[in-house]
Coordinates of C-alpha atoms in Angstrom, one line a residue:
M610 CA -21.8 6.2 -20.8
L611 CA -18.9 5.6 -18.4
E612 CA -21.1 3.4 -16.2
A613 CA -21.7 1.1 -19.1
I614 CA -18.0 1.0 -19.9
L615 CA -16.9 0.2 -16.4
T616 CA -19.6 -2.0 -14.9
T617 CA -19.0 -5.7 -15.6
S618 CA -19.2 -9.0 -13.9
F619 CA -16.1 -10.8 -12.6
Q620 CA -15.5 -14.2 -11.0
S621 CA -13.5 -14.5 -7.8
L622 CA -10.0 -15.8 -8.4
G623 CA -10.7 -15.9 -12.1
C624 CA -8.9 -14.5 -15.1
L625 CA -11.0 -13.1 -17.9
S626 CA -11.1 -10.2 -20.3
Q627 CA -12.3 -7.1 -18.5
T628 CA -13.2 -3.6 -19.7
L629 CA -11.0 -1.0 -18.1
G630 CA -12.2 2.6 -18.1
Y631 CA -9.9 5.6 -18.4
V632 CA -10.9 8.9 -17.1
N633 CA -9.3 11.8 -18.9
T634 CA -9.7 14.7 -16.4
S635 CA -8.7 17.5 -18.7
R636 CA -10.9 16.6 -21.7
N637 CA -13.7 14.7 -19.8
L638 CA -13.3 11.9 -22.4
C639 CA -13.6 8.2 -21.7
K640 CA -11.9 5.4 -23.4
A641 CA -12.0 1.7 -22.9
R642 CA -9.8 -1.2 -23.7
S643 CA -9.8 -4.9 -23.0
C644 CA -7.1 -6.3 -20.6
Q645 CA -6.5 -9.4 -18.5
V646 CA -7.0 -9.0 -14.8
Q647 CA -6.6 -11.8 -12.3
A648 CA -8.4 -12.3 -9.0
V649 CA -11.0 -9.5 -9.3
P650 CA -14.3 -10.1 -7.3
K651 CA -17.8 -9.5 -8.6
S652 CA -19.2 -6.0 -8.8
S653 CA -15.7 -4.4 -8.8
I654 CA -14.7 -1.3 -10.8
I655 CA -11.3 -0.2 -11.9
L656 CA -10.7 3.4 -12.7
N657 CA -7.4 4.5 -14.2
A658 CA -6.8 8.2 -14.4
C659 CA -4.8 9.0 -17.5
E660 CA -3.8 12.4 -16.2
S661 CA -3.2 13.8 -12.7
G662 CA -5.5 16.5 -11.3
K663 CA -8.9 17.0 -9.8
F664 CA -11.6 14.5 -10.8
A665 CA -14.9 15.8 -12.0
E666 CA -17.9 15.1 -9.8
G667 CA -19.6 11.8 -10.2
K668 CA -22.6 13.3 -11.9
K669 CA -20.5 14.8 -14.7
V670 CA -18.2 11.8 -15.1
C671 CA -20.8 9.1 -15.0
G672 CA -23.8 11.0 -16.3
S673 CA -25.8 9.8 -13.3
A674 CA -26.4 10.9 -9.7
A675 CA -26.0 7.3 -8.5
P676 CA -22.7 6.2 -7.1
L677 CA -20.6 3.6 -8.9
V678 CA -20.9 1.2 -6.0
S679 CA -23.7 1.1 -3.4
Q680 CA -22.9 -1.8 -1.1
V681 CA -22.1 -0.8 2.5
S682 CA -19.0 -2.9 2.3
S683 CA -17.6 -1.2 -0.8
V684 CA -13.9 -0.3 -0.6
G685 CA -12.0 2.5 -2.3
V686 CA -8.4 1.8 -3.2
I687 CA -5.9 4.6 -4.0
G688 CA -3.1 3.2 -6.1
G689 CA 0.5 3.9 -5.3
V690 CA 4.0 3.7 -6.7
S691 CA 3.2 1.0 -9.2
V692 CA 0.2 -0.8 -10.7
N693 CA 1.9 -4.1 -9.8
A694 CA 2.0 -3.2 -6.1
T695 CA -1.7 -2.3 -6.2
L696 CA -2.6 -5.6 -8.0
K697 CA -0.6 -7.5 -5.3
F698 CA -2.8 -5.9 -2.7
L699 CA -6.0 -6.8 -4.6
R700 CA -4.9 -10.4 -4.9
K701 CA -4.4 -10.5 -1.2
L702 CA -7.8 -8.9 -0.7
V703 CA -9.4 -11.6 -2.8
E704 CA -7.4 -14.4 -1.1
F705 CA -8.3 -13.3 2.4
G706 CA -11.8 -12.5 1.5
S707 CA -12.4 -15.9 0.0
E708 CA -11.3 -17.8 3.1
D709 CA -14.0 -19.8 4.9
G710 CA -16.2 -19.6 1.9
G711 CA -16.5 -15.9 2.0
N712 CA -16.5 -13.3 -0.8
P713 CA -14.2 -10.4 -1.3
P714 CA -15.9 -7.0 -0.9
P715 CA -16.7 -4.9 -4.0
F716 CA -14.1 -2.2 -4.6
V717 CA -13.2 0.8 -6.7
I718 CA -9.6 1.5 -7.7
C719 CA -8.2 4.8 -8.6
S720 CA -4.8 4.3 -10.3
D721 CA -2.8 7.2 -11.7
P722 CA 0.5 6.5 -13.4
L723 CA 1.6 10.2 -13.0
L724 CA 1.1 10.0 -9.3
G725 CA 3.0 6.7 -9.2
R726 CA 6.0 8.4 -10.9
E727 CA 5.8 11.4 -8.5
L728 CA 5.8 9.0 -5.5
L729 CA 8.7 7.0 -6.9
S730 CA 10.7 10.2 -7.5
Y731 CA 10.0 11.3 -4.0
D732 CA 11.0 8.0 -2.6
R733 CA 14.2 7.8 -4.6
S734 CA 15.2 11.3 -3.7
Y735 CA 16.1 10.1 -0.3
F736 CA 18.6 7.7 -1.7
V737 CA 20.3 10.5 -3.5
S738 CA 20.4 13.5 -1.3
S739 CA 18.6 13.1 2.0
T740 CA 20.8 12.6 5.1
S741 CA 18.3 13.4 7.8
K742 CA 14.6 13.9 8.5
A743 CA 15.1 17.6 8.8
E744 CA 16.5 17.7 5.2
S745 CA 13.6 15.6 3.9
L746 CA 11.1 18.1 5.1
K747 CA 12.5 20.5 2.5
L748 CA 11.2 18.4 -0.4
D749 CA 8.0 19.8 -2.0
S750 CA 5.2 17.3 -1.7
S751 CA 2.3 19.6 -2.1
S752 CA 1.3 18.3 -5.5
I753 CA 1.4 14.7 -4.3
V754 CA -0.8 15.5 -1.3
Q755 CA -3.4 17.4 -3.4
N756 CA -3.4 14.5 -5.9
L757 CA -4.1 12.0 -3.1
I758 CA -6.8 14.2 -1.6
N759 CA -8.5 14.5 -5.0
K760 CA -8.5 10.7 -5.4
R761 CA -9.8 10.2 -1.9
G762 CA -12.7 12.6 -2.7
F763 CA -13.4 10.9 -6.0
L764 CA -13.6 7.5 -4.3
E765 CA -15.9 8.8 -1.6
Y766 CA -18.2 10.3 -4.2
S767 CA -18.1 6.9 -6.1
G768 CA -19.7 5.2 -3.1
A769 CA -16.7 3.7 -1.3
R770 CA -17.5 3.3 2.4
C771 CA -13.9 2.7 3.4
I772 CA -10.6 4.0 1.9
V773 CA -7.3 2.2 1.8
M774 CA -3.9 3.2 0.4
P775 CA -1.7 0.1 -0.3
C776 CA 1.4 2.2 -0.6
H777 CA 4.0 2.8 2.1
V778 CA 5.3 6.2 0.9
S779 CA 1.8 7.6 0.5
H780 CA 1.3 7.1 4.2
S781 CA 3.8 9.9 4.8
W782 CA 0.9 12.3 4.2
Y783 CA -1.9 10.2 5.8
E784 CA -2.9 12.9 8.2
E785 CA -3.4 15.5 5.4
V786 CA -5.1 13.1 3.0
S787 CA -7.5 11.6 5.6
K788 CA -8.5 14.9 7.1
G789 CA -12.2 15.5 6.6
C790 CA -12.8 12.0 5.1
S791 CA -16.4 11.0 5.5
V792 CA -15.7 7.3 5.8
P793 CA -13.2 5.1 7.6
F794 CA -9.7 5.5 6.2
L795 CA -7.5 2.6 7.3
H796 CA -3.8 3.3 8.2
M797 CA -1.4 0.5 7.1
S798 CA 0.9 0.8 10.1
E799 CA -2.0 0.7 12.6
C800 CA -3.1 -2.5 10.9
V801 CA 0.4 -3.9 11.4
A802 CA 0.6 -2.8 15.0
R803 CA -2.8 -4.3 15.8
K804 CA -1.8 -7.6 14.1
L805 CA 1.4 -7.9 16.2
K806 CA -0.5 -7.0 19.3
E807 CA -3.1 -9.7 18.7
A808 CA -0.3 -12.2 18.2
E809 CA 0.6 -11.9 21.9
L810 CA 4.3 -12.4 21.2
K811 CA 6.8 -12.9 24.1
P812 CA 10.1 -11.0 24.4
L813 CA 13.1 -13.0 23.2
E814 CA 15.1 -11.8 26.1
A815 CA 13.6 -12.0 29.6
G816 CA 12.9 -8.6 31.2
N817 CA 13.1 -6.7 27.9
P818 CA 10.2 -5.2 26.0
L819 CA 9.0 -6.7 22.8
R820 CA 11.2 -5.6 20.0
I821 CA 10.0 -5.1 16.4
G822 CA 12.4 -4.3 13.6
V823 CA 11.4 -2.1 10.7
L824 CA 13.1 -2.3 7.3
A825 CA 12.0 0.1 4.6
S826 CA 13.2 2.8 2.2
N827 CA 14.8 6.0 3.7
A828 CA 11.6 8.0 2.8
T829 CA 9.4 5.6 4.7
L830 CA 11.7 5.4 7.7
A831 CA 12.1 9.2 7.7
A832 CA 8.3 9.7 7.8
G833 CA 8.3 7.7 11.1
F834 CA 4.7 6.4 11.0
Y835 CA 5.6 2.8 11.5
Q836 CA 7.8 3.7 14.5
E837 CA 5.0 5.9 16.0
K838 CA 2.2 3.3 15.7
L839 CA 4.3 0.4 17.0
Q840 CA 5.5 2.4 19.9
N841 CA 1.9 3.4 20.7
E842 CA 1.2 -0.3 21.1
G843 CA 4.1 -0.7 23.5
F844 CA 6.7 -2.2 21.2
E845 CA 10.3 -1.2 21.2
V846 CA 11.2 -0.3 17.6
V847 CA 14.6 -1.3 16.2
L848 CA 15.7 0.4 12.9
P849 CA 18.7 -0.3 10.7
D850 CA 21.6 2.0 11.3
R851 CA 23.0 4.3 8.6
A852 CA 25.8 1.9 7.7
T853 CA 23.3 -1.0 7.2
M854 CA 21.1 1.2 5.0
E855 CA 24.1 2.5 2.9
H856 CA 25.9 -0.8 2.5
T857 CA 23.1 -3.4 2.4
V858 CA 19.6 -2.1 2.0
I859 CA 20.1 0.6 -0.7
P860 CA 22.6 -1.6 -2.7
A861 CA 20.1 -4.5 -2.5
I862 CA 17.4 -2.4 -4.2
E863 CA 20.0 -1.2 -6.8
A864 CA 20.9 -4.8 -7.5
L865 CA 17.2 -5.6 -7.9
N866 CA 16.9 -2.8 -10.5
R867 CA 19.9 -4.3 -12.3
K868 CA 18.2 -7.7 -12.2
D869 CA 21.1 -9.0 -10.1
M870 CA 18.9 -11.2 -8.0
E871 CA 21.7 -13.1 -6.3
G872 CA 23.4 -10.0 -5.2
A873 CA 20.1 -8.4 -4.0
C874 CA 19.2 -11.6 -2.0
N875 CA 22.6 -11.7 -0.3
L876 CA 22.5 -8.1 0.7
L877 CA 18.9 -8.2 2.0
R878 CA 19.6 -11.3 4.0
I879 CA 22.5 -9.4 5.7
A880 CA 20.2 -6.5 6.5
L881 CA 17.6 -8.8 8.0
Q882 CA 20.2 -10.7 10.0
V883 CA 21.6 -7.4 11.4
L884 CA 18.1 -6.7 12.9
L885 CA 17.4 -10.2 14.0
V886 CA 20.6 -10.5 16.1
R887 CA 19.3 -7.5 18.1
A888 CA 16.7 -9.8 19.6
V889 CA 13.7 -8.5 17.5
N890 CA 10.7 -10.8 17.4
S891 CA 9.7 -9.8 13.9
V892 CA 10.7 -7.5 11.2
V893 CA 8.2 -5.3 9.4
L894 CA 9.4 -5.5 5.8
A895 CA 7.7 -2.3 4.6
S896 CA 8.9 -2.3 1.0
D897 CA 7.2 -4.0 -2.0
D898 CA 10.6 -4.2 -3.7
M899 CA 12.2 -6.1 -0.8
W900 CA 9.4 -8.6 -0.8
D901 CA 10.2 -9.3 -4.5
I902 CA 13.9 -10.0 -3.7
L903 CA 13.8 -13.1 -1.5
P904 CA 12.4 -16.5 -2.6
K905 CA 9.0 -17.1 -1.1
D906 CA 10.3 -20.2 0.8
D907 CA 13.3 -18.3 2.3
P908 CA 13.3 -19.0 6.1
L909 CA 14.0 -15.4 6.9
L910 CA 10.6 -14.4 5.6
K911 CA 9.0 -16.4 8.4
K912 CA 10.3 -13.7 10.7
C913 CA 8.9 -10.9 8.6
I914 CA 5.5 -9.1 8.6
D915 CA 4.1 -7.9 5.3
P916 CA 2.1 -4.7 5.9
M917 CA 0.0 -5.4 2.7
D918 CA -1.2 -8.6 4.4
A919 CA -2.2 -6.7 7.5
L920 CA -4.0 -4.0 5.5
A921 CA -5.9 -6.6 3.4
Q922 CA -6.9 -8.6 6.5
S923 CA -8.1 -5.4 8.3
T924 CA -10.1 -4.4 5.2
I925 CA -11.8 -7.8 5.1
K926 CA -12.5 -7.5 8.8
W927 CA -14.0 -4.1 8.3
A928 CA -16.1 -5.2 5.3
R929 CA -17.6 -8.2 7.3
S930 CA -18.5 -5.9 10.2
S931 CA -20.2 -3.5 7.9
G932 CA -23.4 -5.6 7.5
D933 CA -23.0 -7.0 4.0
S934 CA -22.6 -10.7 3.7
V935 CA -19.1 -10.8 2.2

């Protein structure tokens, strides 16, 4: 049974062999393999869909009417562009959940490599052909949206009491994906805006509004959700101009893909400095790739906000308010 395959015991911040279930949606077959997973809390389940498409109902997949998780603090995680990015979020969830002697909440992960490839292709299409938001709207994203909706429904049926999407580009369709959701569905940019609001920052220039920079891929910037949520909280949003994107941001990512770390670091530092000289208090660095470029001790990172941190912290806050002792 799939429940027997998937259910196992983990130790917080541990590294041990874990059974990973694969759900083959076209043949309704289940396979299992052993793999190494770090920082996975107790009572957590990882589901990896081998093929895209609509998941079968829980009764048919698991052979039981019972949900996979039953705790009121259970979190459903929709994977994004890469498994590595999803695992980074989970490590943050464990780290923040373990603070002050607490425990991370139980979670279910739905990770689909095909969806990841579609998201990556969509994101990169902006680097190649998109010159404006109007043009970006012509790109067909219907299959991505339906895929995300299917996974959200699967996680709800699995017993998740809260849904999160630790993926920037997936939030381009947050409204469509979250519509009709029966449980709270956290929005990453709302978490960022709330975190900045709670920080009670002061403008760097007297008489001016608080300025927050946003640095991300063209696809994420074109979607506009970071700008919208930050402006709703009263921040003035500063974006890189087209020249900065074309001559520093995009080449930095290209250098990273070539494993030219020195070149990528230099270019990204220039892009950040361009925003900082415009009197921004902080820069929302909304790109997993960009966080991989600079050394962790780089002084510029102290001026940056990681949306994954904000999402993980908000998830822990929600879990602790749910009633479970996590």
